[in-house]
XYZ file of C-alpha atoms in Angstrom:
630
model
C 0.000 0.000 0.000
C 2.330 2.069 0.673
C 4.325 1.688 -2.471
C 1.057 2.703 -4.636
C 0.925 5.842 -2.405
C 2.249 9.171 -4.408
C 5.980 9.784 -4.627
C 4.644 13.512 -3.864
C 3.343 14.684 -0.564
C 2.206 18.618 -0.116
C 2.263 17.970 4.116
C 1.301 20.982 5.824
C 1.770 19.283 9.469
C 4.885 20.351 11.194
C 6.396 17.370 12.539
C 6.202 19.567 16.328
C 2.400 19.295 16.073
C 2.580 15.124 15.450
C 4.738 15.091 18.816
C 1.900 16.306 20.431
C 0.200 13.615 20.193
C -0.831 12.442 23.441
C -1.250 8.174 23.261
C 0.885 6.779 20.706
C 0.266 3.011 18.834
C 3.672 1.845 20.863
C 2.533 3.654 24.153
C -1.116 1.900 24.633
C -0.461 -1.500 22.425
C -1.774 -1.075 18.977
C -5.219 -2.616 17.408
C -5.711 -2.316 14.252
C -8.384 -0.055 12.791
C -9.469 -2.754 10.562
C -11.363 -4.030 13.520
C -13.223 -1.046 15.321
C -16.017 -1.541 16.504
C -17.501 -4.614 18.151
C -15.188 -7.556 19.035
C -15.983 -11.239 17.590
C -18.875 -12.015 20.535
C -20.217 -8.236 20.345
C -18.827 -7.115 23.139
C -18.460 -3.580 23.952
C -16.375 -2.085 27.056
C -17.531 1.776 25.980
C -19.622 3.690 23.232
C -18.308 6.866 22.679
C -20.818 8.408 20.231
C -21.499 6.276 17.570
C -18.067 4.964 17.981
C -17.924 1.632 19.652
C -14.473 0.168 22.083
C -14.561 -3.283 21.563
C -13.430 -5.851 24.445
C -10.987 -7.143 22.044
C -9.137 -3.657 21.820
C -9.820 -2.968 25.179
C -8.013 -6.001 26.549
C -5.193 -5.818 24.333
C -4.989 -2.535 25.690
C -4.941 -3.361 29.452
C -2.426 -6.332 28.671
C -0.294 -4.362 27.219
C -0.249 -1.310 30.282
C 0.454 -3.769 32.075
C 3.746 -5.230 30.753
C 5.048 -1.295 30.253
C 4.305 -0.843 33.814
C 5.659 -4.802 34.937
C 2.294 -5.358 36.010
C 2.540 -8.392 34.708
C 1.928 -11.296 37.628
C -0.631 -8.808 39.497
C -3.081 -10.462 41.402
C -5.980 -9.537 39.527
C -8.329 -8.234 42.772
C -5.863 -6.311 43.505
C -5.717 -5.195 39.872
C -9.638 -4.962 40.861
C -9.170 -2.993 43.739
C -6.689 -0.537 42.296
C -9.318 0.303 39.483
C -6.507 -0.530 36.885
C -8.689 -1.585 34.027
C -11.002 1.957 34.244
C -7.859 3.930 33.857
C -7.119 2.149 31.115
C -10.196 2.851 29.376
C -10.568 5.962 31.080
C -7.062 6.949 28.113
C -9.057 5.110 25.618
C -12.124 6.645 25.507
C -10.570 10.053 25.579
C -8.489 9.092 22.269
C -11.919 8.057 20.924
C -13.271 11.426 22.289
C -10.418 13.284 20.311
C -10.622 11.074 17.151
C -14.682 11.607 17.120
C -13.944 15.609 17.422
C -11.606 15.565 14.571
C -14.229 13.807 12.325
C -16.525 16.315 13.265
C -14.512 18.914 12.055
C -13.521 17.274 9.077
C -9.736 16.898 9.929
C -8.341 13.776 8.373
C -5.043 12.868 6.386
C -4.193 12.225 2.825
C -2.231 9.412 1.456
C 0.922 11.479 1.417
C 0.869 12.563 4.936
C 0.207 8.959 5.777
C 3.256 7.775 3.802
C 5.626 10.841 4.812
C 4.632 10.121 8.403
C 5.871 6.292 8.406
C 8.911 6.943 6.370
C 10.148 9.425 8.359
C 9.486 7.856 11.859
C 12.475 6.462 13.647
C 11.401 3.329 14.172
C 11.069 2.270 10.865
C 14.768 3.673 9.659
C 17.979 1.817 8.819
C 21.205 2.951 10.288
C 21.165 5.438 7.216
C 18.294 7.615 8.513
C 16.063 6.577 5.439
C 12.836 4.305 5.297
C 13.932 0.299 5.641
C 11.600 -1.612 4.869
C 12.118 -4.702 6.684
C 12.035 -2.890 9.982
C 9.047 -1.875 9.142
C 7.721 -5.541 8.085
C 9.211 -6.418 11.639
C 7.378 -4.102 13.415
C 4.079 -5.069 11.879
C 4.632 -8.496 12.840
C 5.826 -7.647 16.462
C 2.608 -5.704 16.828
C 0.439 -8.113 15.336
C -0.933 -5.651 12.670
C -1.569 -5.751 8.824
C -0.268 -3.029 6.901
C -3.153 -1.429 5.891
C -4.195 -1.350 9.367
C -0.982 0.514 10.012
C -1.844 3.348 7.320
C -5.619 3.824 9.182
C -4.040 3.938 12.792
C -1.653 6.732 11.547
C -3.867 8.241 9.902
C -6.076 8.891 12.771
C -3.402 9.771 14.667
C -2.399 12.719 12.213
C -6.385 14.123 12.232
C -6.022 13.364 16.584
C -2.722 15.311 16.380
C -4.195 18.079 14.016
C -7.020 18.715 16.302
C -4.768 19.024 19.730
C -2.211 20.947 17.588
C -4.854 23.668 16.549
C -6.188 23.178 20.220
C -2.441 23.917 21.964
C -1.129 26.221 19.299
C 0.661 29.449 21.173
C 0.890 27.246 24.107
C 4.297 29.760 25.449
C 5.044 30.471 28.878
C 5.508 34.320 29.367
C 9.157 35.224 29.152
C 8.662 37.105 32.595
C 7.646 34.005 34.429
C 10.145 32.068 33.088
C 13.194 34.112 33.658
C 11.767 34.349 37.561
C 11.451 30.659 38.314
C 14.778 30.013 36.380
C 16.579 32.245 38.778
C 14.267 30.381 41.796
C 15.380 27.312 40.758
C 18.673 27.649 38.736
C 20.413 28.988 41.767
C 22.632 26.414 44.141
C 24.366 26.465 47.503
C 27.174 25.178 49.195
C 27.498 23.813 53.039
C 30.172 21.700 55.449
C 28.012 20.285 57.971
C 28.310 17.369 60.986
C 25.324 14.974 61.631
C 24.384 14.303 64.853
C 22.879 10.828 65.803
C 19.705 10.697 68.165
C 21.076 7.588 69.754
C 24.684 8.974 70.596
C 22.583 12.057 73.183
C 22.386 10.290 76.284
C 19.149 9.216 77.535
C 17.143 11.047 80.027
C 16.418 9.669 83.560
C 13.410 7.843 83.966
C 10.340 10.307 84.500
C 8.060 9.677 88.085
C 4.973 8.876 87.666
C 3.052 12.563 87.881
C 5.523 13.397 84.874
C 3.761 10.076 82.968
C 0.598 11.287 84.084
C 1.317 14.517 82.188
C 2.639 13.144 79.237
C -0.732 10.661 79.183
C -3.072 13.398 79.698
C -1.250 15.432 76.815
C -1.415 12.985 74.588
C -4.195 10.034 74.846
C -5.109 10.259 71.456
C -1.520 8.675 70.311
C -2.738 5.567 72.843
C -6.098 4.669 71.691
C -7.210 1.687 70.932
C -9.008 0.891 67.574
C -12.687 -1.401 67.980
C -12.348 -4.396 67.967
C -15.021 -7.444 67.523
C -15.100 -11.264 67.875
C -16.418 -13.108 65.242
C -18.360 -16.725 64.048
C -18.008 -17.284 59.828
C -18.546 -19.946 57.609
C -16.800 -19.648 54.615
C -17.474 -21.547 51.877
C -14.278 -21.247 49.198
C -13.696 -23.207 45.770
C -10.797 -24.840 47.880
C -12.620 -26.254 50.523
C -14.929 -27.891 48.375
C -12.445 -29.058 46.400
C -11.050 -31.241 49.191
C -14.184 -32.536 49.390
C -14.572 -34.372 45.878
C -13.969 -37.422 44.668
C -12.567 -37.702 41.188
C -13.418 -40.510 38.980
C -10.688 -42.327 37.463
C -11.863 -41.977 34.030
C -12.353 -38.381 34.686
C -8.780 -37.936 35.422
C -7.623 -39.978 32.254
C -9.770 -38.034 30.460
C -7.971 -34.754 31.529
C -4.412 -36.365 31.100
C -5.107 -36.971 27.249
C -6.936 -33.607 26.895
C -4.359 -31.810 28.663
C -1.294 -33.462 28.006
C 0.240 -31.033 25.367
C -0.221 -28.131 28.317
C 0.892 -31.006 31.389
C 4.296 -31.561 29.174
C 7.100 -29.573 27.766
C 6.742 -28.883 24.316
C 9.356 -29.234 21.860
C 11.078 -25.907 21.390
C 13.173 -24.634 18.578
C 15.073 -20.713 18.459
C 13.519 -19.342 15.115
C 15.347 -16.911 12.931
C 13.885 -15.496 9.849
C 15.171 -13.419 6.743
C 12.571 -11.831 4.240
C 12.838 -11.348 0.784
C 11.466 -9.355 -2.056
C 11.303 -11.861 -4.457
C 10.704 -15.780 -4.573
C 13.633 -16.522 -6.824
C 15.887 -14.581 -3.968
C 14.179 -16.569 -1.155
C 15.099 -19.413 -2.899
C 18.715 -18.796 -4.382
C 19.410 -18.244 -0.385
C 18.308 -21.022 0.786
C 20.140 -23.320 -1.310
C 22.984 -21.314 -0.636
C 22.816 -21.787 2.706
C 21.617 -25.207 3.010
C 25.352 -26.369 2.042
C 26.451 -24.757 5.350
C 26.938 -26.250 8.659
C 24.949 -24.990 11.328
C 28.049 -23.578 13.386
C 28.968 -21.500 10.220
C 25.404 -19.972 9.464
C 25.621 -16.790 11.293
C 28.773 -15.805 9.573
C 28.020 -17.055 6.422
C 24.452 -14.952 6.592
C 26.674 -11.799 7.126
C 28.938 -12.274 4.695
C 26.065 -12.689 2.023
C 24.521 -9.279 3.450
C 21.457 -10.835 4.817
C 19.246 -9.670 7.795
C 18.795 -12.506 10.822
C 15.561 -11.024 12.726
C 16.118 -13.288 15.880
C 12.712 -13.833 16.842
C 13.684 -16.260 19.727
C 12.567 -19.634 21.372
C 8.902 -20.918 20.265
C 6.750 -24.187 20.625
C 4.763 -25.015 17.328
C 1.931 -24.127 18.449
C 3.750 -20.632 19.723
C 3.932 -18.995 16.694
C 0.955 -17.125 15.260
C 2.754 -17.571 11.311
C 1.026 -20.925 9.954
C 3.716 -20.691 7.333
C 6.668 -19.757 9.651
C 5.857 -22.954 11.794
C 5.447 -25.446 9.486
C 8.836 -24.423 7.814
C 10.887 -24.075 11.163
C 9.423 -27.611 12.624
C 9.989 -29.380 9.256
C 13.663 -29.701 9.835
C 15.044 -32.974 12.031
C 17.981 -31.206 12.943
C 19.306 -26.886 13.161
C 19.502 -25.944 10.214
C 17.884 -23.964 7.138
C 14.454 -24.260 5.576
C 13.302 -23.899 2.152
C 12.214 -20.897 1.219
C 8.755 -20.377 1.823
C 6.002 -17.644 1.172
C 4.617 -16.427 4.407
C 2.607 -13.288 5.894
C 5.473 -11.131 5.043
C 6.032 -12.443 1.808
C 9.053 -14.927 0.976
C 11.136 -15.732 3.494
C 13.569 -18.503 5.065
C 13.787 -19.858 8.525
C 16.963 -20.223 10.726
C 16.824 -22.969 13.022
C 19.438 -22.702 15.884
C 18.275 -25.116 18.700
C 16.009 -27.913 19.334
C 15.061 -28.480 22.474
C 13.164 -31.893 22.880
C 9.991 -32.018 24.342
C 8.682 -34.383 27.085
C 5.403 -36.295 28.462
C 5.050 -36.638 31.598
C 3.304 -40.209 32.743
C -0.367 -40.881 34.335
C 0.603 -41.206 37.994
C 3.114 -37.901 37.943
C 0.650 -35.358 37.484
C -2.196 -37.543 38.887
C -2.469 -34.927 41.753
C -2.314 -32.184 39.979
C -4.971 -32.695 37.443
C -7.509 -34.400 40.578
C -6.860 -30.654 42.552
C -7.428 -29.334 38.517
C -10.491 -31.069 37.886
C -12.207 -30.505 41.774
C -10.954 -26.813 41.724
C -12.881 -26.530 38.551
C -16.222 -28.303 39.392
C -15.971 -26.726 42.793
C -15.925 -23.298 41.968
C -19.491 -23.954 39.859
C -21.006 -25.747 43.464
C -19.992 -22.599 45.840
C -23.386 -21.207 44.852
C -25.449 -24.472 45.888
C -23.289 -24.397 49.137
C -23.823 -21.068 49.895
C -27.910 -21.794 49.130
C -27.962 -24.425 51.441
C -26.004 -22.864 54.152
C -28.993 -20.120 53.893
C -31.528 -22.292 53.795
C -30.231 -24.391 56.887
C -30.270 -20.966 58.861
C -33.190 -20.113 57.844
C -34.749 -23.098 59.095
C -33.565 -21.632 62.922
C -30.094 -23.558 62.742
C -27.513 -21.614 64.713
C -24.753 -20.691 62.079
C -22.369 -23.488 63.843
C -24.971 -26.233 63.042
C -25.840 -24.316 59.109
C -22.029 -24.787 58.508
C -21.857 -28.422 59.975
C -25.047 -29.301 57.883
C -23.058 -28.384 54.531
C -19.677 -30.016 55.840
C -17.757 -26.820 56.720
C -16.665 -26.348 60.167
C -17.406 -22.504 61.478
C -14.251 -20.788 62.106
C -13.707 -17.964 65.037
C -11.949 -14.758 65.263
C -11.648 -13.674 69.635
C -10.892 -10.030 68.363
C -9.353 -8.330 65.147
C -9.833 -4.378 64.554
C -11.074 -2.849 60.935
C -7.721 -3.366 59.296
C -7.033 -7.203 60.305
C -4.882 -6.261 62.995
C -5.049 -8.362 66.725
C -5.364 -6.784 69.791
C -1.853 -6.409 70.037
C -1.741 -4.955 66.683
C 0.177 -7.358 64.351
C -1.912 -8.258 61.425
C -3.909 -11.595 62.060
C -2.808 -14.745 59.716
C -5.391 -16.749 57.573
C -8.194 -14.015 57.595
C -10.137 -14.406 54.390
C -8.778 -13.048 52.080
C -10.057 -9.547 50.119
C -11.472 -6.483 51.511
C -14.958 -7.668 51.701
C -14.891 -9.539 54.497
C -13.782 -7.008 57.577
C -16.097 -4.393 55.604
C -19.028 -6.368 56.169
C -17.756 -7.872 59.811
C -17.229 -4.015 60.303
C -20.794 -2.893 59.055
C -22.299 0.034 61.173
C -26.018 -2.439 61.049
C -24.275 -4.922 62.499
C -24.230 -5.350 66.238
C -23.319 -8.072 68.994
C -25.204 -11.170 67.870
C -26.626 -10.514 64.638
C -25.652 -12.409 61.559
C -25.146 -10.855 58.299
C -26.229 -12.086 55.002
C -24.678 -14.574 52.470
C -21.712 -12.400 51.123
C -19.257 -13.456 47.937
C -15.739 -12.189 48.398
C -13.249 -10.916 45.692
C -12.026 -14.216 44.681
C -15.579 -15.827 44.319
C -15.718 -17.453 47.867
C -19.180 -16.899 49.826
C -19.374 -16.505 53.511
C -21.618 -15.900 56.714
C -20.882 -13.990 59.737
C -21.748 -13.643 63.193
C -21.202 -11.217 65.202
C -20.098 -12.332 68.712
C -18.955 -9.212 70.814
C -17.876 -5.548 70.008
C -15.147 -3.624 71.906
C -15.667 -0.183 71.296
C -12.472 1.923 70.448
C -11.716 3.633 73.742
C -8.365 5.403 75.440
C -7.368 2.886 77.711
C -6.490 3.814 81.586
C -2.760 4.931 82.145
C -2.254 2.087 84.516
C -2.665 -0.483 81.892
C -0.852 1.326 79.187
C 2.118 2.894 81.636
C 5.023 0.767 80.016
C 3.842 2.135 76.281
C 3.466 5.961 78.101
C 6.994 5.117 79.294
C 8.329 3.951 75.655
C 7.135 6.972 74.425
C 8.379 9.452 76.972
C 11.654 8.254 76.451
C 11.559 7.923 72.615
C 10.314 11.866 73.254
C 12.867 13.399 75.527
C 15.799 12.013 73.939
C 14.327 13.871 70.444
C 14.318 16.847 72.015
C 17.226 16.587 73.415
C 19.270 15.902 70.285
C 17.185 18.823 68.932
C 18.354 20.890 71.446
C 22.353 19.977 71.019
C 21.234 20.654 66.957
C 20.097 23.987 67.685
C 22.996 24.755 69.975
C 25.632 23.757 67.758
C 23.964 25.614 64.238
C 23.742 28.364 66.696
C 27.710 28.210 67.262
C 28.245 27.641 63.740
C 26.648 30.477 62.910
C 28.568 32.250 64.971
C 32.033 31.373 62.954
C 32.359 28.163 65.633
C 35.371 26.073 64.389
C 33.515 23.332 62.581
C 36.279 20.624 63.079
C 36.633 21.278 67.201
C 32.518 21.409 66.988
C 32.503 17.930 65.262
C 35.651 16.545 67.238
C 33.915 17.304 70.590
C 30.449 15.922 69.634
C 32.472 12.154 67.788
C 31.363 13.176 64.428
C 33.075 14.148 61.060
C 32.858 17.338 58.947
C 31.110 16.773 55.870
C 30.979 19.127 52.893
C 27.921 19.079 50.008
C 28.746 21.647 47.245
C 25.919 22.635 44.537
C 22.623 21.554 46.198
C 19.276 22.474 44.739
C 16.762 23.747 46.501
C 15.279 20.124 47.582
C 19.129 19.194 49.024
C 19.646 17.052 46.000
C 23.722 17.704 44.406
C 25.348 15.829 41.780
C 26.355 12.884 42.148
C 23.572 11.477 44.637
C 24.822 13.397 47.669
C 22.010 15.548 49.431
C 20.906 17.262 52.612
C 16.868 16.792 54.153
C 14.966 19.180 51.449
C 13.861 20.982 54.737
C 16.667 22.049 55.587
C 17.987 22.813 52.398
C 15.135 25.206 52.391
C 16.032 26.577 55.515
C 19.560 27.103 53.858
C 18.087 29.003 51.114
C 16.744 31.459 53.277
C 20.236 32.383 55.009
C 23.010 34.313 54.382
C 26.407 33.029 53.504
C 28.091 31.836 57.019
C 25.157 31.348 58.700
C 23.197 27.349 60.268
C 20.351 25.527 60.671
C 19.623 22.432 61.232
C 17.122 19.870 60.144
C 16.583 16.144 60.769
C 16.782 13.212 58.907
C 15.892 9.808 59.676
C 17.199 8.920 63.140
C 20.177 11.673 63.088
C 19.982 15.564 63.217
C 21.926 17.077 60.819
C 23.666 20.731 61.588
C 24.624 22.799 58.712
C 26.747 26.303 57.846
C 26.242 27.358 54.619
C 29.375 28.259 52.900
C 28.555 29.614 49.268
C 25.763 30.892 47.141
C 25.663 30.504 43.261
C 23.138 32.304 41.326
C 21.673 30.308 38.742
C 23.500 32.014 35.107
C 26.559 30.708 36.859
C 25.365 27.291 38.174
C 23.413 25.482 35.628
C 23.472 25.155 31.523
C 21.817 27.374 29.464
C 19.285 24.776 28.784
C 18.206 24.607 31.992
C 15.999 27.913 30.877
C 15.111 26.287 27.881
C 13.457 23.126 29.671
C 11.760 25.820 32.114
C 10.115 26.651 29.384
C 9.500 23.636 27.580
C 8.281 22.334 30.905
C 5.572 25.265 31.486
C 4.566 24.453 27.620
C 4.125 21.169 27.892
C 1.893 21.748 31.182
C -0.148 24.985 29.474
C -0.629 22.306 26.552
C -2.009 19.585 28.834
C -4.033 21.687 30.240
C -5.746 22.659 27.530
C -5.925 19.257 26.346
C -7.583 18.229 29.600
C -10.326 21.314 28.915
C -10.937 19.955 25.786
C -11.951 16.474 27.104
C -14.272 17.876 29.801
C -15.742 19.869 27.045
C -16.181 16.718 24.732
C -17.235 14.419 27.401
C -20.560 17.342 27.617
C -21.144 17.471 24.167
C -20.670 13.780 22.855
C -22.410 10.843 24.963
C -19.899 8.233 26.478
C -21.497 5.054 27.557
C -19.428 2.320 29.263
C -20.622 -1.174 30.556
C -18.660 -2.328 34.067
C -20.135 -5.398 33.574
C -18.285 -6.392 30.268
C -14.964 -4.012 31.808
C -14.810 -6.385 34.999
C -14.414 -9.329 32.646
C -10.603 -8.195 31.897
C -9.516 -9.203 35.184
C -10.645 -12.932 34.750
């Protein structure tokens, strides 16, 4: 397609107003255009307009934020509980909502800005800055798209990028605020300063117990204790029931020869491939190279001027190219294919390795496929269970004899607060898991005896509670708490007196104190940090707390202050002030400004979607969203 494009191309987009574009193909995992609109099934996560987000688009998507963020093994309530899947569409819809504007005002792309666009993108040049072809080809296959669906997603992003261009044009910070947070900002200090443990001050005598008192009455609020409330449940979960069942034998050979391919290792072979433009080139290769040994390929491919793409270890049934796979697994040993004709056009295969597969027997993975198969049938029973534990209460069963009728034993908690935590305040082991359950134990309609209803937790176990007793939170009596009062007393004094012996010695620094006899007498060593920003951050990683680096930039040159930092007080003289046109690069102005741009731009961006979000109708359905996380 792109070949039958015009030589010619009149663009009138400045390549600045394409970088503005604000959720790239790479950035959010491309989908082709080809397929907008509702996914194989019908499904649809969003309608924005008459403009549909199909599930298909939406996971690919959400799989593919999560890889760029490593998200990758997230548990997926958590992924549930951290709303991950409605930011993702919350990007995609406004993309559609930008796309849908430009359409309305008739912004779109010719055939030459299309084709100017791709040649001139980075990704798809050679090493000599022009359009290669092959990395393009690669990239289309990496990203599991079809070329013309390549041309339609640029081309929507060059009418997305006109519209936010036209939207953010003049976006410049004034010249006046720029020059004033430059010199803010640009300027750096210099100190020598000592740091003072807490631990090395020596610790205060013991207070008597009218001193406690005080402290206690001053602060009861630090000593209060959360509510607490003892607890009955019966919770039915896929795995209990699972322990329950009895597999048939012929149910578990059954799974073996259904499952074996998965239960086993697969054969695996590392794939390389070289493309072509012609068949009689594909060919004249391959014979070529077929008359090599396997140790000599690699050089042998180099020498010729070939490309290698490595595309790495797969099984057969690993790799999407019908054509690809038959070739690579028709060798019996490394070696080189014939050429064949595949989704990219001719090509021939590199085979490297061959890594045998295995089958395991019957009676190794017995166990696993019995836990399989009950896991499976007992996640479809939890509802029955969770029926009949209803039902049996219902009937006037006390929940004890309800859970004993359905074969699960009723579990107790003595006392755990809102957040899982004891009485003594270390979190409590083998609470159900999820957030569900200590919401509903912690219900406000829920008192001392009652029992809630039938509740389903995040990972599709049910459960039944009792409440059995309620501590309210309360400040507990200074007799029972004195050894915590007494902790904290101690922990207190000694702070203040380090912080005392800080402001001492900044005081004699400031003063022209000799640094080294100030250190010397207090066992610690003079330090120097030169250049610090405003936030104590220097090159090189070295840094002072931010607060008192902003206590430094208040001061004149030979004067302290002091400011703590973890467990140690740190006591500093400031020594020398640079203004910022001698202390940082010239383009330290420059990114000032680019920075204040970029966030006038986004902010106008961000208008425009609250605008567009008024004027076009955005539907979404949670139901079909939630199904990402399963």
């Amino acid at each position: 397609m792109l070949q039958k494009m015009r030589a010619s191309t009149g663009s009138w987009i400045a390549k600045a107003i394409l970088g503005l574009l604000v959720l790239s193909f790479l950035g959010w995992g491309v989908s082709s255009y080809e397929g907008l609109g509702n996914s194989a099934n019908g499904d649809t996560v969003a309608k924005v307009g008459d403009r549909d987000i199909s599930f298909q688009e939406f996971y690919i998507a959400y799989q593919r934020f999560l890889q760029t963020q490593r998200l990758d093994s997230i548990d997926s309530d958590v992924a549930r509980q951290l709303n991950l899947a409605n930011n993702v569409l919350q990007n995609m819809t406004l993309r559609t909502l930008y796309e849908a504007e430009a359409d309305r005002k008739d912004l779109t792309a010719s055939d030459d800005m299309v084709r100017t666009e791709i040649q001139t993108r980075p990704t798809f040049q050679g090493s000599d800055g022009t359009f290669d072809r092959l990395r393009f080809e690669t990239a289309l296959q990496q990203n599991g798209l079809t070329e013309p669906g390549m041309v339609e997603l640029v081309r929507h992003e060059i009418a997305r990028s006109q519209l936010l261009g036209a939207v953010t044009a003049g976006s410049t910070a004034p010249e006046a605020l720029v020059d004033r947070i430059y010199h803010f900002f640009g300027e750096r200090r210099s100190a020598e300063y000592i740091t003072l443990p807490i631990a090395s001050v020596e610790a205060p005598s013991e207070p008597d117990d009218a001193a406690l008192q005080a402290f206690y009455d001053e602060r009861k609020e630090d000593f209060r204790r959360p509510e607490l409330r003892g607890m009955t449940y019966v919770l039915i979960s896929p795995e209990a029931i699972a322990e329950k069942m009895e597999i048939a034998e012929a149910d578990i050979q059954a799974s073996y020869e259904a499952r074996l391919g998965e239960l086993g290792q697969p054969e695996q072979r590392d794939i390389g491939q070289i493309l072509f433009n012609s068949e009689e080139d594909a060919k004249a290769a391959s014979e070529t190279l077929a008359a090599v040994p396997a140790e000599e390929l690699n050089a042998k491919i180099t020498e010729m001027g070939l490309q290698l793409i490595e595309l790495g270890e797969f099984s057969r049934q690993g790799i999407p190219n019908e054509a690809l796979a038959e070739a690579a697994f028709s060798l019996d040993a490394p070696g080189v294919t014939s050429a064949f004709e595949g989704a990219f056009g001719w090509s021939v295969a590199i085979v490297t390795t061959i890594q045998e597969g295995s089958e395991p027997t019957l009676d190794e993975v017995r166990d696993q496929i019995t836990r399989d198969l009950a896991l499976d049938r007992a996640y479809n029973e939890v509802f029955d269970y969770g029926k009949r534990l209803e039902d049996a209460f219902a009937q006037g069963m006390t929940l004890e004899e309800a859970g004993a009728s359905i074969g699960i034993d009723a579990q107790k908690i003595d006392a755990v607060d809102a957040q899982g935590r004891g009485p003594d305040g270390t979190p409590l082991a083998n609470l159900p898991a999820g957030l569900t359950f200590l919401q509903k134990a912690f219900a406000e309609d829920l008192n001392a005896g009652d029992v809630g209803f039938l509740e389903t937790t995040e990972s599709n176990a049910m459960f039944m509670l009792r409440v059995d007793n309620i501590t309210p939170a309360a400040i507990p009596d200074f007799a029972s708490v004195r050894d915590e009062v007494m902790a904290a007393w101690m922990k207190d004094a000694r702070y203040q007196a380090a912080e005392l012996r800080a402001q001492t010695l900044a005081a004699q620094l400031g003063e022209a104190g000799d640094i080294a006899m100030i250190a010397s007498s207090n066992n610690a060593e003079v330090n120097t940090i030169e250049n610090f920003a405003r936030n104590g951050q220097a090159a090189g990683g070295a840094r002072i707390p931010d607060a008192l680096a902003s206590e430094l930039f208040g001061l004149d040159s030979g004067k302290a202050a002091y400011g703590v930092q973890d467990d140690a007080f740190v006591i500093a003289r400031l020594t020398k002030i640079t203004p910022a046109d001698a202390a940082v690069e010239e383009d330290f102005r420059k990114n000032i400004a680019d920075a204040l741009a970029v966030g006038m731009s986004n902010d106008l961006v961000e208008q425009l979607g609250v605008a567009l979000q008024k004027e076009i109708e955005t539907t979404t359905y949670p139901e079909v969203i939630d199904r990402v996380y399963r």
